Amino acid sequence: MKVKSEFQWRIDHMKLNRIMRKNRKEGKKLYYVFLDFDGVLNVFFEPGTPEFEAMRKKIEDGGEFEFADRKCVERLNAFCEAFPVRLIISSSWRFSGIDYCQEYLEKAGLKKEHRFFGMTNTEEFHPREEDIVSYLFSHPDFTGFIVFDDMDMPHLKEYHVQTDPSKGWNEEKNAEAYKIMQNFC
């Protein structure tokens, strides 16, 4: 696997901006949401926190373990209702298939009308940033995009909402996401 140079990243960035400007000029309004699950919707609460203790108690009382945090999924629902977005799975969960991911998040509260449109590459492993850029180049109908992920993405930082795996898509990150999207709208 060949790693992109900083020069190639700058060229890719210019190409992405050119695509977005062209599509906006044509009156298009389509935004891709690249979604990671673990650390964004699936929150790893730290032991001793109220959230961790509530989950532990629920399991001890015979309740079912819910990996996805319902508050994070509610924020995803609201985000999908606020903007004309297409959800793209960039998470490693994509290897389980789009239908499995859809069902999984619907059980966690994702509204049925918020369907996954696609997934990044599942044929071979590449760094997630590269998979996202490749997806964008092969689907050049977008006027903006945003990435929700707990991993660092230095080459996509202006489009990236980096979450803390122990907090997920919280209110602070929600405000960041809306600010990014307002730059497109």
PDB file of C-alpha atoms in Angstrom:
ATOM      1  CA  MET A   1       0.000   0.000   0.000  1.00  0.00           C
ATOM      2  CA  LYS A   2       1.450   3.319  -1.120  1.00  0.00           C
ATOM      3  CA  VAL A   3       1.052   6.246   1.287  1.00  0.00           C
ATOM      4  CA  LYS A   4       0.049   9.608  -0.208  1.00  0.00           C
ATOM      5  CA  SER A   5       2.509  12.454  -0.021  1.00  0.00           C
ATOM      6  CA  GLU A   6       1.573  15.826   1.441  1.00  0.00           C
ATOM      7  CA  PHE A   7       1.709  17.187  -2.093  1.00  0.00           C
ATOM      8  CA  GLN A   8      -0.837  14.622  -3.283  1.00  0.00           C
ATOM      9  CA  TRP A   9      -3.092  15.460  -0.331  1.00  0.00           C
ATOM     10  CA  ARG A  10      -2.973  19.150  -1.317  1.00  0.00           C
ATOM     11  CA  ILE A  11      -3.898  18.257  -4.901  1.00  0.00           C
ATOM     12  CA  ASP A  12      -6.782  16.083  -3.664  1.00  0.00           C
ATOM     13  CA  HIS A  13      -7.967  18.937  -1.443  1.00  0.00           C
ATOM     14  CA  MET A  14      -7.990  21.335  -4.418  1.00  0.00           C
ATOM     15  CA  LYS A  15      -9.907  18.797  -6.532  1.00  0.00           C
ATOM     16  CA  LEU A  16     -12.511  18.298  -3.791  1.00  0.00           C
ATOM     17  CA  ASN A  17     -13.007  22.047  -3.461  1.00  0.00           C
ATOM     18  CA  ARG A  18     -13.354  22.385  -7.239  1.00  0.00           C
ATOM     19  CA  ILE A  19     -16.042  19.665  -7.287  1.00  0.00           C
ATOM     20  CA  MET A  20     -17.963  21.320  -4.450  1.00  0.00           C
ATOM     21  CA  ARG A  21     -17.789  24.806  -6.037  1.00  0.00           C
ATOM     22  CA  LYS A  22     -18.950  23.475  -9.411  1.00  0.00           C
ATOM     23  CA  ASN A  23     -21.885  21.611  -7.875  1.00  0.00           C
ATOM     24  CA  ARG A  24     -22.924  24.601  -5.742  1.00  0.00           C
ATOM     25  CA  LYS A  25     -22.794  26.818  -8.827  1.00  0.00           C
ATOM     26  CA  GLU A  26     -25.166  24.353 -10.526  1.00  0.00           C
ATOM     27  CA  GLY A  27     -27.563  24.679  -7.570  1.00  0.00           C
ATOM     28  CA  LYS A  28     -26.993  21.228  -6.120  1.00  0.00           C
ATOM     29  CA  LYS A  29     -27.423  20.669  -2.385  1.00  0.00           C
ATOM     30  CA  LEU A  30     -26.144  17.274  -1.364  1.00  0.00           C
ATOM     31  CA  TYR A  31     -23.970  16.566   1.627  1.00  0.00           C
ATOM     32  CA  TYR A  32     -22.292  13.298   2.468  1.00  0.00           C
ATOM     33  CA  VAL A  33     -21.969  12.230   6.096  1.00  0.00           C
ATOM     34  CA  PHE A  34     -19.141   9.742   6.586  1.00  0.00           C
ATOM     35  CA  LEU A  35     -19.997   7.915   9.760  1.00  0.00           C
ATOM     36  CA  ASP A  36     -17.837   5.878  12.083  1.00  0.00           C
ATOM     37  CA  PHE A  37     -19.703   3.867  14.732  1.00  0.00           C
ATOM     38  CA  ASP A  38     -17.209   3.059  17.499  1.00  0.00           C
ATOM     39  CA  GLY A  39     -16.380   6.191  19.452  1.00  0.00           C
ATOM     40  CA  VAL A  40     -19.095   8.230  17.693  1.00  0.00           C
ATOM     41  CA  LEU A  41     -22.374   6.363  18.214  1.00  0.00           C
ATOM     42  CA  ASN A  42     -20.995   3.441  20.211  1.00  0.00           C
ATOM     43  CA  VAL A  43     -19.635   5.128  23.313  1.00  0.00           C
ATOM     44  CA  PHE A  44     -17.081   3.514  25.587  1.00  0.00           C
ATOM     45  CA  PHE A  45     -18.085   5.029  28.924  1.00  0.00           C
ATOM     46  CA  GLU A  46     -15.328   5.185  31.484  1.00  0.00           C
ATOM     47  CA  PRO A  47     -15.776   3.091  34.638  1.00  0.00           C
ATOM     48  CA  GLY A  48     -17.156   5.145  37.479  1.00  0.00           C
ATOM     49  CA  THR A  49     -19.076   7.585  35.280  1.00  0.00           C
ATOM     50  CA  PRO A  50     -22.857   7.782  35.741  1.00  0.00           C
ATOM     51  CA  GLU A  51     -23.373   6.409  32.208  1.00  0.00           C
ATOM     52  CA  PHE A  52     -21.132   3.418  32.848  1.00  0.00           C
ATOM     53  CA  GLU A  53     -22.811   2.668  36.174  1.00  0.00           C
ATOM     54  CA  ALA A  54     -26.294   2.960  34.625  1.00  0.00           C
ATOM     55  CA  MET A  55     -25.334   0.468  31.885  1.00  0.00           C
ATOM     56  CA  ARG A  56     -23.742  -1.887  34.433  1.00  0.00           C
ATOM     57  CA  LYS A  57     -26.876  -1.784  36.590  1.00  0.00           C
ATOM     58  CA  LYS A  58     -29.129  -2.377  33.604  1.00  0.00           C
ATOM     59  CA  ILE A  59     -27.138  -5.485  32.655  1.00  0.00           C
ATOM     60  CA  GLU A  60     -27.054  -6.745  36.256  1.00  0.00           C
ATOM     61  CA  ASP A  61     -30.851  -6.351  36.381  1.00  0.00           C
ATOM     62  CA  GLY A  62     -31.169  -8.591  33.321  1.00  0.00           C
ATOM     63  CA  GLY A  63     -31.438  -5.839  30.720  1.00  0.00           C
ATOM     64  CA  GLU A  64     -29.921  -6.076  27.274  1.00  0.00           C
ATOM     65  CA  PHE A  65     -26.552  -4.454  26.630  1.00  0.00           C
ATOM     66  CA  GLU A  66     -26.904  -1.587  24.162  1.00  0.00           C
ATOM     67  CA  PHE A  67     -23.632  -0.672  22.567  1.00  0.00           C
ATOM     68  CA  ALA A  68     -24.986   2.347  20.662  1.00  0.00           C
ATOM     69  CA  ASP A  69     -25.763   5.354  22.811  1.00  0.00           C
ATOM     70  CA  ARG A  70     -29.333   6.486  22.131  1.00  0.00           C
ATOM     71  CA  LYS A  71     -28.506  10.160  22.733  1.00  0.00           C
ATOM     72  CA  CYS A  72     -25.851  10.022  20.020  1.00  0.00           C
ATOM     73  CA  VAL A  73     -28.280   8.330  17.626  1.00  0.00           C
ATOM     74  CA  GLU A  74     -30.895  11.014  18.421  1.00  0.00           C
ATOM     75  CA  ARG A  75     -28.329  13.651  17.412  1.00  0.00           C
ATOM     76  CA  LEU A  76     -27.755  11.759  14.153  1.00  0.00           C
ATOM     77  CA  ASN A  77     -31.521  11.768  13.512  1.00  0.00           C
ATOM     78  CA  ALA A  78     -31.734  15.521  14.128  1.00  0.00           C
ATOM     79  CA  PHE A  79     -28.718  16.150  11.901  1.00  0.00           C
ATOM     80  CA  CYS A  80     -30.299  14.158   9.062  1.00  0.00           C
ATOM     81  CA  GLU A  81     -33.477  16.208   9.437  1.00  0.00           C
ATOM     82  CA  ALA A  82     -31.615  19.535   9.463  1.00  0.00           C
ATOM     83  CA  PHE A  83     -29.608  18.974   6.263  1.00  0.00           C
ATOM     84  CA  PRO A  84     -30.097  17.118   2.954  1.00  0.00           C
ATOM     85  CA  VAL A  85     -27.524  14.417   3.703  1.00  0.00           C
ATOM     86  CA  ARG A  86     -26.635  10.978   2.468  1.00  0.00           C
ATOM     87  CA  LEU A  87     -25.230   8.664   5.122  1.00  0.00           C
ATOM     88  CA  ILE A  88     -22.087   6.783   4.142  1.00  0.00           C
ATOM     89  CA  ILE A  89     -20.599   4.118   6.404  1.00  0.00           C
ATOM     90  CA  SER A  90     -16.866   4.667   6.800  1.00  0.00           C
ATOM     91  CA  SER A  91     -16.716   2.622  10.006  1.00  0.00           C
ATOM     92  CA  SER A  92     -15.086  -0.810  10.048  1.00  0.00           C
ATOM     93  CA  TRP A  93     -18.638  -1.994  10.783  1.00  0.00           C
ATOM     94  CA  ARG A  94     -19.172  -1.674   7.006  1.00  0.00           C
ATOM     95  CA  PHE A  95     -17.596  -5.114   6.645  1.00  0.00           C
ATOM     96  CA  SER A  96     -20.777  -6.502   8.266  1.00  0.00           C
ATOM     97  CA  GLY A  97     -22.790  -5.102   5.356  1.00  0.00           C
ATOM     98  CA  ILE A  98     -25.040  -2.122   4.840  1.00  0.00           C
ATOM     99  CA  ASP A  99     -28.246  -3.965   5.817  1.00  0.00           C
ATOM    100  CA  TYR A 100     -26.745  -5.158   9.102  1.00  0.00           C
ATOM    101  CA  CYS A 101     -25.556  -1.622   9.935  1.00  0.00           C
ATOM    102  CA  GLN A 102     -28.961  -0.160   9.086  1.00  0.00           C
ATOM    103  CA  GLU A 103     -30.786  -2.679  11.294  1.00  0.00           C
ATOM    104  CA  TYR A 104     -28.279  -2.215  14.104  1.00  0.00           C
ATOM    105  CA  LEU A 105     -28.769   1.547  14.249  1.00  0.00           C
ATOM    106  CA  GLU A 106     -32.536   1.328  13.788  1.00  0.00           C
ATOM    107  CA  LYS A 107     -32.639  -0.843  16.927  1.00  0.00           C
ATOM    108  CA  ALA A 108     -30.723   1.968  18.649  1.00  0.00           C
ATOM    109  CA  GLY A 109     -33.245   4.579  17.506  1.00  0.00           C
ATOM    110  CA  LEU A 110     -32.225   5.631  13.991  1.00  0.00           C
ATOM    111  CA  LYS A 111     -35.377   6.602  12.127  1.00  0.00           C
ATOM    112  CA  LYS A 112     -36.200   4.330   9.193  1.00  0.00           C
ATOM    113  CA  GLU A 113     -36.233   7.248   6.757  1.00  0.00           C
ATOM    114  CA  HIS A 114     -32.531   7.862   7.444  1.00  0.00           C
ATOM    115  CA  ARG A 115     -31.093   5.157   5.220  1.00  0.00           C
ATOM    116  CA  PHE A 116     -27.465   4.458   4.465  1.00  0.00           C
ATOM    117  CA  PHE A 117     -26.667   5.422   0.899  1.00  0.00           C
ATOM    118  CA  GLY A 118     -23.323   3.663   0.619  1.00  0.00           C
ATOM    119  CA  MET A 119     -20.086   2.533   2.190  1.00  0.00           C
ATOM    120  CA  THR A 120     -16.441   3.303   1.646  1.00  0.00           C
ATOM    121  CA  ASN A 121     -14.184   0.632   0.153  1.00  0.00           C
ATOM    122  CA  THR A 122     -14.628  -2.917   1.415  1.00  0.00           C
ATOM    123  CA  GLU A 123     -12.303  -4.625  -1.066  1.00  0.00           C
ATOM    124  CA  GLU A 124      -8.998  -3.859   0.583  1.00  0.00           C
ATOM    125  CA  PHE A 125      -7.648  -1.931   3.531  1.00  0.00           C
ATOM    126  CA  HIS A 126      -6.594   1.707   3.151  1.00  0.00           C
ATOM    127  CA  PRO A 127      -6.324   4.480   5.700  1.00  0.00           C
ATOM    128  CA  ARG A 128      -9.828   5.808   6.382  1.00  0.00           C
ATOM    129  CA  GLU A 129      -9.012   9.284   5.055  1.00  0.00           C
ATOM    130  CA  GLU A 130      -7.989   7.779   1.725  1.00  0.00           C
ATOM    131  CA  ASP A 131     -11.151   5.660   1.557  1.00  0.00           C
ATOM    132  CA  ILE A 132     -13.276   8.751   2.139  1.00  0.00           C
ATOM    133  CA  VAL A 133     -11.490  10.790  -0.545  1.00  0.00           C
ATOM    134  CA  SER A 134     -11.723   7.879  -2.993  1.00  0.00           C
ATOM    135  CA  TYR A 135     -15.449   7.626  -2.321  1.00  0.00           C
ATOM    136  CA  LEU A 136     -15.885  11.350  -2.947  1.00  0.00           C
ATOM    137  CA  PHE A 137     -13.987  11.211  -6.236  1.00  0.00           C
ATOM    138  CA  SER A 138     -16.091   8.278  -7.418  1.00  0.00           C
ATOM    139  CA  HIS A 139     -19.354  10.038  -6.365  1.00  0.00           C
ATOM    140  CA  PRO A 140     -18.750  13.662  -7.439  1.00  0.00           C
ATOM    141  CA  ASP A 141     -22.342  14.864  -6.930  1.00  0.00           C
ATOM    142  CA  PHE A 142     -21.756  16.395  -3.474  1.00  0.00           C
ATOM    143  CA  THR A 143     -21.676  20.035  -2.453  1.00  0.00           C
ATOM    144  CA  GLY A 144     -20.170  19.338   0.947  1.00  0.00           C
ATOM    145  CA  PHE A 145     -19.236  16.550   3.305  1.00  0.00           C
ATOM    146  CA  ILE A 146     -18.562  15.921   6.945  1.00  0.00           C
ATOM    147  CA  VAL A 147     -16.743  13.118   8.723  1.00  0.00           C
ATOM    148  CA  PHE A 148     -17.696  11.860  12.197  1.00  0.00           C
ATOM    149  CA  ASP A 149     -14.870   9.763  13.584  1.00  0.00           C
ATOM    150  CA  ASP A 150     -12.821   9.360  16.738  1.00  0.00           C
ATOM    151  CA  MET A 151      -9.648   8.825  14.705  1.00  0.00           C
ATOM    152  CA  ASP A 152      -7.391  11.715  13.764  1.00  0.00           C
ATOM    153  CA  MET A 153      -7.771  12.861  10.161  1.00  0.00           C
ATOM    154  CA  PRO A 154      -5.247  15.639   9.628  1.00  0.00           C
ATOM    155  CA  HIS A 155      -5.874  15.909   5.879  1.00  0.00           C
ATOM    156  CA  LEU A 156      -9.649  16.327   6.286  1.00  0.00           C
ATOM    157  CA  LYS A 157      -9.622  18.398   9.479  1.00  0.00           C
ATOM    158  CA  GLU A 158     -11.886  21.171   8.180  1.00  0.00           C
ATOM    159  CA  TYR A 159     -14.597  18.576   7.467  1.00  0.00           C
ATOM    160  CA  HIS A 160     -13.937  16.361  10.475  1.00  0.00           C
ATOM    161  CA  VAL A 161     -15.706  16.175  13.805  1.00  0.00           C
ATOM    162  CA  GLN A 162     -13.313  14.173  15.974  1.00  0.00           C
ATOM    163  CA  THR A 163     -15.119  12.623  18.899  1.00  0.00           C
ATOM    164  CA  ASP A 164     -13.835  11.335  22.216  1.00  0.00           C
ATOM    165  CA  PRO A 165     -14.634   7.581  22.393  1.00  0.00           C
ATOM    166  CA  SER A 166     -15.788   7.979  26.015  1.00  0.00           C
ATOM    167  CA  LYS A 167     -18.254  10.746  25.071  1.00  0.00           C
ATOM    168  CA  GLY A 168     -19.211  10.098  21.447  1.00  0.00           C
ATOM    169  CA  TRP A 169     -21.380  12.518  19.486  1.00  0.00           C
ATOM    170  CA  ASN A 170     -22.123  14.823  22.405  1.00  0.00           C
ATOM    171  CA  GLU A 171     -23.520  18.380  22.461  1.00  0.00           C
ATOM    172  CA  GLU A 172     -20.090  19.957  21.982  1.00  0.00           C
ATOM    173  CA  LYS A 173     -19.407  17.847  18.873  1.00  0.00           C
ATOM    174  CA  ASN A 174     -22.941  18.459  17.651  1.00  0.00           C
ATOM    175  CA  ALA A 175     -22.257  22.231  17.705  1.00  0.00           C
ATOM    176  CA  GLU A 176     -19.025  21.655  15.752  1.00  0.00           C
ATOM    177  CA  ALA A 177     -20.921  19.637  13.147  1.00  0.00           C
ATOM    178  CA  TYR A 178     -23.562  22.313  12.643  1.00  0.00           C
ATOM    179  CA  LYS A 179     -20.832  24.941  12.244  1.00  0.00           C
ATOM    180  CA  ILE A 180     -19.121  22.877   9.540  1.00  0.00           C
ATOM    181  CA  MET A 181     -22.416  22.372   7.722  1.00  0.00           C
ATOM    182  CA  GLN A 182     -23.295  26.061   7.923  1.00  0.00           C
ATOM    183  CA  ASN A 183     -20.110  26.776   5.976  1.00  0.00           C
ATOM    184  CA  PHE A 184     -21.619  24.757   3.102  1.00  0.00           C
ATOM    185  CA  CYS A 185     -25.146  26.123   3.268  1.00  0.00           C
TER     186      CYS A 185
END
